[in-house]
Coordinates of C-alpha atoms and ligand atoms in Angstrom, one line a residue:
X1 CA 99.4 91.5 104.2
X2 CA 98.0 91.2 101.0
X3 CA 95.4 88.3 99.2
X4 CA 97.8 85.4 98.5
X5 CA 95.3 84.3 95.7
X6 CA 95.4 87.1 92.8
X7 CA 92.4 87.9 91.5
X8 CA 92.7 86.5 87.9
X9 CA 89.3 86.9 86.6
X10 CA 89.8 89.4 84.6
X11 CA 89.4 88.8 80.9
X12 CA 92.8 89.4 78.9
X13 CA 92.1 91.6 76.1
X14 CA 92.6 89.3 72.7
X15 CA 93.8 91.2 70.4
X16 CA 95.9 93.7 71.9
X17 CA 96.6 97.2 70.2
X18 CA 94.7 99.2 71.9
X19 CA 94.0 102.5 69.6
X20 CA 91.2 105.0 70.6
X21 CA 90.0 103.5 73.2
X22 CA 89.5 100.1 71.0
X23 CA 91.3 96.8 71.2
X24 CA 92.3 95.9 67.7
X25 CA 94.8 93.4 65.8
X26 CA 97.8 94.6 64.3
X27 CA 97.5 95.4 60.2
X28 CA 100.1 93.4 59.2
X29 CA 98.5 90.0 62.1
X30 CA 102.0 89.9 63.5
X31 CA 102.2 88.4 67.7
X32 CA 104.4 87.3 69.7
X33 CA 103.7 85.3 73.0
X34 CA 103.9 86.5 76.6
X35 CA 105.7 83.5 78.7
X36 CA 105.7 83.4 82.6
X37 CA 108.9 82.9 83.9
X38 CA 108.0 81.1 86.8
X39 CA 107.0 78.6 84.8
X40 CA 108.3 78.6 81.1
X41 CA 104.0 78.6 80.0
X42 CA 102.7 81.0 77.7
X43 CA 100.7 83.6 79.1
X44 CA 98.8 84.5 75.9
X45 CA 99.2 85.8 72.7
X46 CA 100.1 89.7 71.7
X47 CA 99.5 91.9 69.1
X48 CA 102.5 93.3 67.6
X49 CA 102.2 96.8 66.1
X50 CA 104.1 97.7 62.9
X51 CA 104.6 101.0 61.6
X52 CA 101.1 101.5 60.1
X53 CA 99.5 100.8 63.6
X54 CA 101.7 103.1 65.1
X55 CA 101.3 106.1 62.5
X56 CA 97.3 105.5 63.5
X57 CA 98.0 105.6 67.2
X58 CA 100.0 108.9 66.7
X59 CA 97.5 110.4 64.6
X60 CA 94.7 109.4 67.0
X61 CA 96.7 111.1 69.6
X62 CA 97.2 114.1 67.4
X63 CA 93.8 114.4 67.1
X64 CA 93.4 114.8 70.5
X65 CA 95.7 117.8 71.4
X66 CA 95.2 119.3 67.9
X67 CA 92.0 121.0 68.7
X68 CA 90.1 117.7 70.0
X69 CA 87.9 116.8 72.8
X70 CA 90.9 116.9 75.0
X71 CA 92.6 120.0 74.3
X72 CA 89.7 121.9 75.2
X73 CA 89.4 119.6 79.1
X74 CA 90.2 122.4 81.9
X75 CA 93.2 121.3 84.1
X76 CA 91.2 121.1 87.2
X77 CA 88.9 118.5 84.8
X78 CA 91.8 116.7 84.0
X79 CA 92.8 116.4 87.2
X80 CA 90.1 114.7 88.4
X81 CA 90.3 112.5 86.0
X82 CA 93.4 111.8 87.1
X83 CA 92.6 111.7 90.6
X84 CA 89.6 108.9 90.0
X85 CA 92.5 106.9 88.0
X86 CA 94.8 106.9 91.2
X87 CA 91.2 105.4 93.1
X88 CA 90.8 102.8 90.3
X89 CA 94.7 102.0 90.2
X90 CA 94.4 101.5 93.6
X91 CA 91.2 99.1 93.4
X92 CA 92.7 97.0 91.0
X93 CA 96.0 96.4 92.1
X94 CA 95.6 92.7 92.7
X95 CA 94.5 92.5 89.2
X96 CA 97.3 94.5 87.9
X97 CA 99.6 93.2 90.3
X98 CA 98.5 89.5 89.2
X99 CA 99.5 90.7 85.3
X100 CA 103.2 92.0 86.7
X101 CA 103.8 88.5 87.8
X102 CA 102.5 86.7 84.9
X103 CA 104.0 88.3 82.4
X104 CA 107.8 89.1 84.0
X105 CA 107.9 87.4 87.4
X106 CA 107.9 90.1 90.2
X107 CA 106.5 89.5 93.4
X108 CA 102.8 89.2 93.4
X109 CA 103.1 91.2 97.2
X110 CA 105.7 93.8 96.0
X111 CA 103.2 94.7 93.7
X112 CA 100.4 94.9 95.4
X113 CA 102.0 96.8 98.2
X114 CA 104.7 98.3 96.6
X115 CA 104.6 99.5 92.8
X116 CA 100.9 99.6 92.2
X117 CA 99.9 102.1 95.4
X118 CA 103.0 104.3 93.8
X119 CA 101.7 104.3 90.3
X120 CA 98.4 106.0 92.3
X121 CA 100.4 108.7 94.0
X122 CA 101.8 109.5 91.1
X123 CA 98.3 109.8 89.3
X124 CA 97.6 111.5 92.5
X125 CA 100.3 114.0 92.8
X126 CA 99.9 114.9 88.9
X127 CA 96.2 115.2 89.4
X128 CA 97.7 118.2 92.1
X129 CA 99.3 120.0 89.1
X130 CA 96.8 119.7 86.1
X131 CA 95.4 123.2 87.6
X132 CA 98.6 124.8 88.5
X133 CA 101.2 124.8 85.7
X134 CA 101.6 128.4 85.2
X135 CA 103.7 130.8 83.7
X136 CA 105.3 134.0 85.1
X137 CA 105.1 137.6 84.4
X138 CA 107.5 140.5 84.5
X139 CA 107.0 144.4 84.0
X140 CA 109.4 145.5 81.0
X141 CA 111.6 148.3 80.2
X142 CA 110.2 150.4 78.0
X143 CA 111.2 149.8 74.6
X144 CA 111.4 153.5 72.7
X145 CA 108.5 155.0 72.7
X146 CA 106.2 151.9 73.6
X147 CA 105.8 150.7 77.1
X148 CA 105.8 147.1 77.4
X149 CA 103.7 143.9 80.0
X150 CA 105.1 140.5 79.3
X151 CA 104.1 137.0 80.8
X152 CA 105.1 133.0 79.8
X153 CA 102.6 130.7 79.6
X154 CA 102.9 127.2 79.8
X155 CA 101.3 124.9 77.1
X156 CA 100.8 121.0 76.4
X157 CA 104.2 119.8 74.8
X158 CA 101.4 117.3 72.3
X159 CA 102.1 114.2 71.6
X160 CA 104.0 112.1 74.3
X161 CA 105.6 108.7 72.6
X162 CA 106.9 106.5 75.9
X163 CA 108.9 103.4 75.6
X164 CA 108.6 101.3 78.7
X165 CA 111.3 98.6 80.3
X166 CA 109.5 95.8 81.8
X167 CA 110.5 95.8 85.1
X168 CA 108.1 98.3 86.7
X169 CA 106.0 98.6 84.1
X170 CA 102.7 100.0 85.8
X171 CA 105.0 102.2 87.9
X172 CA 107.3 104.1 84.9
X173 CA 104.2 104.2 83.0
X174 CA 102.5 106.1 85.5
X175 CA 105.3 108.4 85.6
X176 CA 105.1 109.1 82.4
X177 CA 102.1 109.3 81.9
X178 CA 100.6 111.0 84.9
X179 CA 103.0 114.0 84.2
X180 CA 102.1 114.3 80.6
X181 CA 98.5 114.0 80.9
X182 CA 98.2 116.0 83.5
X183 CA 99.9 118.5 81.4
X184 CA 97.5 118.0 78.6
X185 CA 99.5 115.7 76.6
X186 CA 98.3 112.6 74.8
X187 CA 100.4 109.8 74.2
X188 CA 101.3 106.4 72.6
X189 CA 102.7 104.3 74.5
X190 CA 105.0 101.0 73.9
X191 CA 105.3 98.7 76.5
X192 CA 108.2 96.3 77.1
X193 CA 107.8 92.7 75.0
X194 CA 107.6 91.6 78.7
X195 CA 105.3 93.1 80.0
X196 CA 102.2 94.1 78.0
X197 CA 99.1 93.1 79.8
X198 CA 99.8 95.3 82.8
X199 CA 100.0 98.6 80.4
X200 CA 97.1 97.5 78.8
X201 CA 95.0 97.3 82.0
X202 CA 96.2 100.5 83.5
X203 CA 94.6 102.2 79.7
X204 CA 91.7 100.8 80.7
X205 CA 91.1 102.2 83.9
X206 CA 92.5 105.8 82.9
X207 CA 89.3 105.0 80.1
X208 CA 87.2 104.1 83.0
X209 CA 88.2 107.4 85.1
X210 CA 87.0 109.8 82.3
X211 CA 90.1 110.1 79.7
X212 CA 88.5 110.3 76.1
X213 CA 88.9 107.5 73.6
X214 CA 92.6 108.2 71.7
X215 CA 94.6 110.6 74.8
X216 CA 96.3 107.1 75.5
X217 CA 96.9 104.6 72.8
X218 CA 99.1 101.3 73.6
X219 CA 101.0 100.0 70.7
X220 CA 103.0 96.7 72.1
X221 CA 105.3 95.1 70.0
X222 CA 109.0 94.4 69.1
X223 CA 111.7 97.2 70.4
X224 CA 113.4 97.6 66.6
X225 CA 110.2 97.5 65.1
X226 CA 107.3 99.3 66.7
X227 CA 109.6 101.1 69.3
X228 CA 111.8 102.0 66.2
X229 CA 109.2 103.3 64.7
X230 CA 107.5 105.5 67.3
X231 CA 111.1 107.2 68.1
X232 CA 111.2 108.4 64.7
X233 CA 107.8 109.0 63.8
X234 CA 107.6 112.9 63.2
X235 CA 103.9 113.3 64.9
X236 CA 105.3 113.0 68.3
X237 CA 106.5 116.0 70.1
X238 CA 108.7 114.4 72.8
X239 CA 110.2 110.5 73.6
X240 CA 110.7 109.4 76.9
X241 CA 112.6 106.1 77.2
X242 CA 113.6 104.1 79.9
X243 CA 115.8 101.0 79.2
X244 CA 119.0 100.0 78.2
X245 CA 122.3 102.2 77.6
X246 CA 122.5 100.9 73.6
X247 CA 118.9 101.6 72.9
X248 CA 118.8 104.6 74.9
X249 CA 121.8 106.0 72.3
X250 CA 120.0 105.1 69.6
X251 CA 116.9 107.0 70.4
X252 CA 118.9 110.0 71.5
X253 CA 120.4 110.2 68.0
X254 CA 117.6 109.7 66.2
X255 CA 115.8 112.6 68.2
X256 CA 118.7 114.7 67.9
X257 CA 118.1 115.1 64.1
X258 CA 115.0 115.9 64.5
X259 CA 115.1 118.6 67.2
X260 CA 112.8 116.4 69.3
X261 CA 112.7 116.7 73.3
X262 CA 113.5 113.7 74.5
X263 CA 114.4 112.1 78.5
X264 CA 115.9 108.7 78.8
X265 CA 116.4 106.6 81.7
X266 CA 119.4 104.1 81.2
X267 CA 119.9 102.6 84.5
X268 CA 123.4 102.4 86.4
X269 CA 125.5 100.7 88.4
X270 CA 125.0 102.6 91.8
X271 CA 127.3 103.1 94.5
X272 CA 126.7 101.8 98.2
X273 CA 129.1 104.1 100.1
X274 CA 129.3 102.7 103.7
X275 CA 131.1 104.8 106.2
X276 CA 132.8 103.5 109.2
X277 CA 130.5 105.3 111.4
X278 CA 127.2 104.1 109.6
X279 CA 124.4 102.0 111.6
X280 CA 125.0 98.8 110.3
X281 CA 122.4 97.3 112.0
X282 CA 120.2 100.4 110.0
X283 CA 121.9 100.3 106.7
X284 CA 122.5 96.0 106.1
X285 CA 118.9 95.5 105.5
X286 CA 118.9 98.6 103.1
X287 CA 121.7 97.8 101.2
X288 CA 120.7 94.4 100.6
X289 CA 117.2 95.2 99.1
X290 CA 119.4 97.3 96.7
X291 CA 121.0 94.2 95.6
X292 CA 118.4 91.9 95.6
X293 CA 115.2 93.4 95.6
X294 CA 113.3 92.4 92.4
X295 CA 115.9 89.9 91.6
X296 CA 117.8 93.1 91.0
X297 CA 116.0 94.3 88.0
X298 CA 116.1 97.9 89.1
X299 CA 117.7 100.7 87.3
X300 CA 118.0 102.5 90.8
X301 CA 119.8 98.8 91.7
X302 CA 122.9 99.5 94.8
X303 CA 125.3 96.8 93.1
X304 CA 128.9 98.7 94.0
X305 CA 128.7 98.2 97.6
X306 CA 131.7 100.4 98.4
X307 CA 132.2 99.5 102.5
X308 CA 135.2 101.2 104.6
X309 CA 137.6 98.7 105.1
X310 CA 137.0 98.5 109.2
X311 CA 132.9 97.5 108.3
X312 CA 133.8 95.8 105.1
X313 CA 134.0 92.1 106.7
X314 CA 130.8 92.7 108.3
X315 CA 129.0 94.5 105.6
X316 CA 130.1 91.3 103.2
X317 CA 129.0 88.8 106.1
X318 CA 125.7 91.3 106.4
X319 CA 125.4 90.5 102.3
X320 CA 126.2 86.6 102.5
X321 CA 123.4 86.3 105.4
X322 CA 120.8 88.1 103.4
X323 CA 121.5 85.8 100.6
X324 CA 121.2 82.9 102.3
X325 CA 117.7 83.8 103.9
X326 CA 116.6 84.9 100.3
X327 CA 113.5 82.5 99.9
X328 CA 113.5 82.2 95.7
X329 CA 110.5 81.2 94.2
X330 CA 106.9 81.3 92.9
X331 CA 106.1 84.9 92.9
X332 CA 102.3 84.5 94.1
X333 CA 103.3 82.9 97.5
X334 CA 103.3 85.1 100.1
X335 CA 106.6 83.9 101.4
X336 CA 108.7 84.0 98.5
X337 CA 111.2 87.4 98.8
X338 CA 112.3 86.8 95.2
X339 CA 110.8 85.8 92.2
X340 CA 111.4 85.0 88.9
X341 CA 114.0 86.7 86.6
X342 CA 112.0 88.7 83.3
X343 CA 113.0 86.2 80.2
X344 CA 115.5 83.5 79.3
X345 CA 117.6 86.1 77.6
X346 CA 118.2 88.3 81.1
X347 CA 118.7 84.8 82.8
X348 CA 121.6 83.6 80.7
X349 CA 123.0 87.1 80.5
X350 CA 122.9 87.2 84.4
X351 CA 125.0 83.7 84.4
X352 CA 127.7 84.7 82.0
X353 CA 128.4 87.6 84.2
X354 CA 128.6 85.3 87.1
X355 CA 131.0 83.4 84.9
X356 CA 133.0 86.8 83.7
X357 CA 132.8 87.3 87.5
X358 CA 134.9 84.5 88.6
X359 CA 137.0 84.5 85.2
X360 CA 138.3 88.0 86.0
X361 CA 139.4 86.2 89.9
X362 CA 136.9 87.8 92.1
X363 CA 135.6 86.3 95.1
X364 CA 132.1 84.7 94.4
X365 CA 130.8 84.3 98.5
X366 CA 127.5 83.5 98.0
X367 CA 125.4 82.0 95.6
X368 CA 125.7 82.2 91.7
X369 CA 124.1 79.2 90.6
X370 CA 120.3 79.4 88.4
X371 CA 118.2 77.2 90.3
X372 CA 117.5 74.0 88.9
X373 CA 113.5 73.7 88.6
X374 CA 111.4 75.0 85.5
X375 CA 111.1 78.9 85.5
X376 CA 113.9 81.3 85.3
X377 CA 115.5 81.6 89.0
X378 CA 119.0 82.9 89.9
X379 CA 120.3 82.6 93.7
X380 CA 121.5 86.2 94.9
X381 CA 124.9 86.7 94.4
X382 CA 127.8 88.4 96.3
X383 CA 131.5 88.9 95.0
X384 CA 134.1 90.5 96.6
X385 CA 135.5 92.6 93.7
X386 CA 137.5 95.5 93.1
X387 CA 136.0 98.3 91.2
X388 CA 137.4 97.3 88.1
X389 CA 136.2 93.9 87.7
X390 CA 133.5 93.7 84.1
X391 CA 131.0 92.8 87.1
X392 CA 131.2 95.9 89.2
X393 CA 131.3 98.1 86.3
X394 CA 128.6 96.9 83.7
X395 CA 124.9 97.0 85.1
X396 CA 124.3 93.3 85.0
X397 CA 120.2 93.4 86.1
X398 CA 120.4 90.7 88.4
X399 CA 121.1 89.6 91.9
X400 CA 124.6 90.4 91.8
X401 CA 126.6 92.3 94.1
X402 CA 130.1 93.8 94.3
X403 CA 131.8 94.7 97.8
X404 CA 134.9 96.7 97.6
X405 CA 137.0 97.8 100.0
X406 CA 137.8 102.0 100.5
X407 CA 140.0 103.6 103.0
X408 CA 139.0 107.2 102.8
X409 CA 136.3 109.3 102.3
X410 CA 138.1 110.8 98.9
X411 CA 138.8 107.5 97.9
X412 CA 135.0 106.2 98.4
X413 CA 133.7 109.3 96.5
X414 CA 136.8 108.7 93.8
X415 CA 135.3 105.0 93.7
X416 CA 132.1 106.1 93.1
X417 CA 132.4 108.1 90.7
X418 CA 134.3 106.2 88.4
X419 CA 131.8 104.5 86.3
X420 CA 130.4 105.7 83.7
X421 CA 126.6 105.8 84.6
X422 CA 125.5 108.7 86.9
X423 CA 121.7 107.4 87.7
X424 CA 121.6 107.1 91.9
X425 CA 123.9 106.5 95.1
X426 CA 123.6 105.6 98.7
X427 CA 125.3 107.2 101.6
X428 CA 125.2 105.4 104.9
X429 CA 126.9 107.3 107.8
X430 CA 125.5 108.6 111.4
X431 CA 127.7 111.8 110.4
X432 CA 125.6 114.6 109.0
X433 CA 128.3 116.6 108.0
X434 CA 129.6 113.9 106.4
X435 CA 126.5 112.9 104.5
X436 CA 126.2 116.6 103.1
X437 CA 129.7 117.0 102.0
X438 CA 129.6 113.6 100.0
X439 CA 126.4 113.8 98.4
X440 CA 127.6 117.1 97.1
X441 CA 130.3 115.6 95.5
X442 CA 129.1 112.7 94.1
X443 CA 128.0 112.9 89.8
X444 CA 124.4 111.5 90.2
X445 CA 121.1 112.7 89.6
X446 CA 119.7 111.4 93.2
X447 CA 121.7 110.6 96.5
X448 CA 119.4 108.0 99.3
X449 CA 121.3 108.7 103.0
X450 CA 120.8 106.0 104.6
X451 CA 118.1 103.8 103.1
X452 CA 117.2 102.7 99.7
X453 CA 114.0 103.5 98.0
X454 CA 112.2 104.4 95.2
X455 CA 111.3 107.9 93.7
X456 CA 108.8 110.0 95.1
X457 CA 106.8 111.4 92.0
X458 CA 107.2 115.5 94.5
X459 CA 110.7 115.1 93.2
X460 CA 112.7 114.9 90.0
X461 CA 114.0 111.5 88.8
X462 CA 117.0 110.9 86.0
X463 CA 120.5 110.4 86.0
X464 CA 123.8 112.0 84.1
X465 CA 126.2 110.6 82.0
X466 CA 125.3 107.3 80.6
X467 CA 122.3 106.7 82.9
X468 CA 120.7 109.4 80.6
X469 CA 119.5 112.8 80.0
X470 CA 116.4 114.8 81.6
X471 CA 114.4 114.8 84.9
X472 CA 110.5 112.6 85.1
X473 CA 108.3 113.6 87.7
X474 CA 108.4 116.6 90.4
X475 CA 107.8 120.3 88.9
X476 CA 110.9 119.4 86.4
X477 CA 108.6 116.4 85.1
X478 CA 105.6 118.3 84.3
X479 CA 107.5 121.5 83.0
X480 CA 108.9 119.0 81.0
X481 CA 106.2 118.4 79.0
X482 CA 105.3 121.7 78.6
X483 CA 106.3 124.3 75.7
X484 CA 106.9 128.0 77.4
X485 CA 105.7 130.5 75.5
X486 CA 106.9 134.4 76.3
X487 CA 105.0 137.1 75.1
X488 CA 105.6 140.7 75.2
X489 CA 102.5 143.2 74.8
X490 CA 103.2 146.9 74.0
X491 CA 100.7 148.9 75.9
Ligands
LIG1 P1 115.8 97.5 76.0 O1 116.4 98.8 76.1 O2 116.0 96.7 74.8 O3 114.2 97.6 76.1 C1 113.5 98.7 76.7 C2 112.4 99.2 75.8 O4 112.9 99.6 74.5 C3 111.4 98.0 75.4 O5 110.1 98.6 75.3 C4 111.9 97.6 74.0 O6 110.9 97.0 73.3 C5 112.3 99.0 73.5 N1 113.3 98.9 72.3 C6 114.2 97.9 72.1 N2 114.9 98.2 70.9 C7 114.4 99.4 70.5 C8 114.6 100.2 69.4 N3 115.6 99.9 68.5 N4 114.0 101.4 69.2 C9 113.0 101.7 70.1 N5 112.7 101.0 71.2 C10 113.3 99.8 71.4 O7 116.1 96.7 77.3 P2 116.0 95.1 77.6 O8 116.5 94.3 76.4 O9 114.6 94.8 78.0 O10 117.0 94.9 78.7 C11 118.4 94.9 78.5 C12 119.2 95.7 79.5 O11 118.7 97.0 79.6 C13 119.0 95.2 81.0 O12 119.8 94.2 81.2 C14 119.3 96.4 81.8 O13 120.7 96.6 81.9 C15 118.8 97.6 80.9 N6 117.5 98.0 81.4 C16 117.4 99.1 82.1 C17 116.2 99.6 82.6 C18 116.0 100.8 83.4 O14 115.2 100.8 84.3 N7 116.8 101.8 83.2 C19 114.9 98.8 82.4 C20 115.1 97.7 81.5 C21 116.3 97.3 81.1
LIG2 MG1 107.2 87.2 80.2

């Protein structure tokens, strides 16, 4: 069990660009204000970067993979600095965990026992590569008269610019960042307007575990203004994004006329597949942290629960009990299991789908209703629905679930498929065969059996379609933020 006090002695940093290694205001004096939706309160003022504080944060990362201190830090250096950042991540996490629920209204606990010890193993697991990212080599045909040796090598992609959601935002910024850094990248990073403070904090203990002033700037402000203007500043070698489907687009466009690499993360609208022969009593509590967990604020979120039609009565009673034993509320006490929903925006946008939801004619069974006490709080939510219902086909980022009713195994996996986001699925069935055969044919970049979960940074994380393009973490994540070089030597 974790403290049920955070530790909140930590000073905010006032103002809040931070730019080789130093806090700063932004040129142009522009802030906005964090609020706490537990409690409608401001949290405290931030710095809000324009496109002159973000052309110095690229250049200061430039600097630093252009022949500065840090291009010249051996991998097995830089992965002990990344090692002592997974110890220090790990020390602070009530701290950092405290900031998460300030600023967007996560569980103080999920934090603390969930997110923040991930964000370390993923410093962790990087800090395994920085040594190892290798090329190969290959004997050559002789080409005329010259024979000829040739190898790849594998070098720091440069600059990294990462734009960060707000719903995990230690987490996604550690796997960005661990990857890339241990790769010998710098980077500028924008968090989410939500959730600054935590970002900010985790630069402070990478400067704290060795990383050199200007490797890793953090440049919060608005999305159209200093998020615009890091995806199309031309200093950066590679954009990873993680938010929504219409920025996502944007960002991919942009990058595309500029031949840069980009990855995005755009969510989805994931499929629950429950088989007749699945463990109920295994899968019910699994599939209803997909719905609910973190108020449903996941991109990985199991919101199409698609149930056989023998089990889907008891999967949608399963759902409806979960819901009502849901305790909603401040996200510091220990026995909340939800908190707070990110902003008032997300909030109303979560009610009109409820509204849409019952518009359309589908069966609201439990709760819909924002709870009526200061702070942003939605009950969780179940609908029976069919898969065409606005609700089960949009990703709503809220407690909202869809059960719908299959009566084959073609017809689950046709279900499933027909959406257009491609990010994750779960497959709950006591039938191995069953489980290999589906997962193969289902369009997504990851496939849970039975359970729900989070990444592992060992293995690659994206989505097709619209839940975006490229693989974070794994040996795909750190290749990807590498250039290969080939070269061929005549002998
Ligand atoms: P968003 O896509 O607007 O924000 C994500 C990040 O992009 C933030 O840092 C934001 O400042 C930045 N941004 C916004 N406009 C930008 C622009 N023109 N250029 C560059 N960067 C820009 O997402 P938002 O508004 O926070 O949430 C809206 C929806 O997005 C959610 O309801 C959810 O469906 C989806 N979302 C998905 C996430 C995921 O994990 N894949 C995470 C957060 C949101
Ligand atoms: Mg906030």
């Amino acid at each position: 069990m974790s403290e049920p006090t955070p530790d909140l002695r930590y000073q905010l940093p006032d103002p809040t660009l931070r730019i080789g290694g130093k806090y700063r205001r932004a040129h142009e004096g522009a802030t906005y204000e964090s609020i706490n939706p537990a409690t409608e309160q401001r949290v405290s003022v931030i710095a809000a970067a324009g496109p002159a504080d973000v052309d110095e944060a690229v250049s200061a990362a430039r600097r630093q993979v252009d022949g500065g201190a840090w291009s010249r830090v051996s991998g097995a250096e830089r992965g002990r600095i990344l090692t002592r950042a997974a110890d220090l991540i790990e020390a602070d996490a009530q701290t950092l965990a405290a900031l998460e629920a300030v600023e967007m209204g996560k569980l103080f606990h999920d934090s603390v026992e969930g997110d923040i010890p991930a964000a370390a193993a993923a410093f962790r697991h990087f800090a395994g590569w920085a040594d190892k990212v290798t090329g190969t080599t290959a004997l050559l045909p002789d080409f005329g008269p010259q024979r000829r040796f040739g190898y790849t090598i594998r070098q720091p992609l440069g600059v990294l610019g990462a734009i960060l959601p707000w719903n995990n935002p230690v987490l996604i910024a550690a796997w960005k960042l661990a990857p890339a850094l241990a790769a010998g990248c710098s980077a500028v990073v924008k968090p989410a307007e939500d959730a600054a403070l935590s970002t900010l904090r985790l630069a402070e203990l990478l400067a704290e575990a060795g990383l050199p002033d200007g490797v890793l700037n953090v440049v919060p402000g608005l999305g159209p203004v200093a998020g615009a203007a890091l995806a199309a500043h031309p200093g950066i070698d590679k954009i990873s994004f993680t938010g929504s489907y219409r920025v996502g687009r944007g960002i991919q466009s942009l990058a595309g006329d500029s031949f840069r690499k980009v990855t995005l993360e755009l969510g989805g609208k994931a499929p629950q597949l429950v088989f007749d022969d699945a463990d109920l009593e295994l899968a019910m509590p699994w599939i209803a942290m997909g719905n609910f967990y973190h108020q449903g604020q996941v991109c990985a979120a199991g919101t199409r629960v698609l149930a056989h039609e023998s089990v889907v009565d008891q999967v949608t009673e399963g759902l409806i009990e979960a819901a009502r034993q849901a305790t909603i509320g401040d996200p510091f006490l220990p026995m909340s299991t939800m908190g707070a929903i990110v902003n008032a925006r997300q909030t109303e946008q979560i009610l009109r789908y409820i509204e849409i939801g019952r518009g359309e004619g589908a069966t609201l069974l439990a709760g819909g209703r924002r709870l009526d006490r200061p702070g942003y709080f939605i009950e969780p939510t179940v609908f029976r629905t069919t898969n065409d219902h606005t609700i089960a086909k949009e990703e709503i980022f809220g407690p909202v679930a869809s059960v719908i009713s299959f009566k084959t195994t073609d017809e689950a996996v046709q279900l499933a498929n027909a959406t257009k986001y491609g990010l994750n699925a779960m497959v709950y069935t006591s039938d191995l065969s069953r489980a290999v055969s589906v997962t193969e044919r289902l369009r997504v970049g990851t496939v849970w059996v039975n359970g729900w979960g989070v990444p592992d940074p060992s293995l690659p994380w994206g989505g097709r379609a619209a839940s975006g393009i490229g693989r974070e973490l794994g040996r795909s994540g750190i290749e990807g933020d590498t250039e290969e070089k080939t070269v061929h030597i005549g002998l």
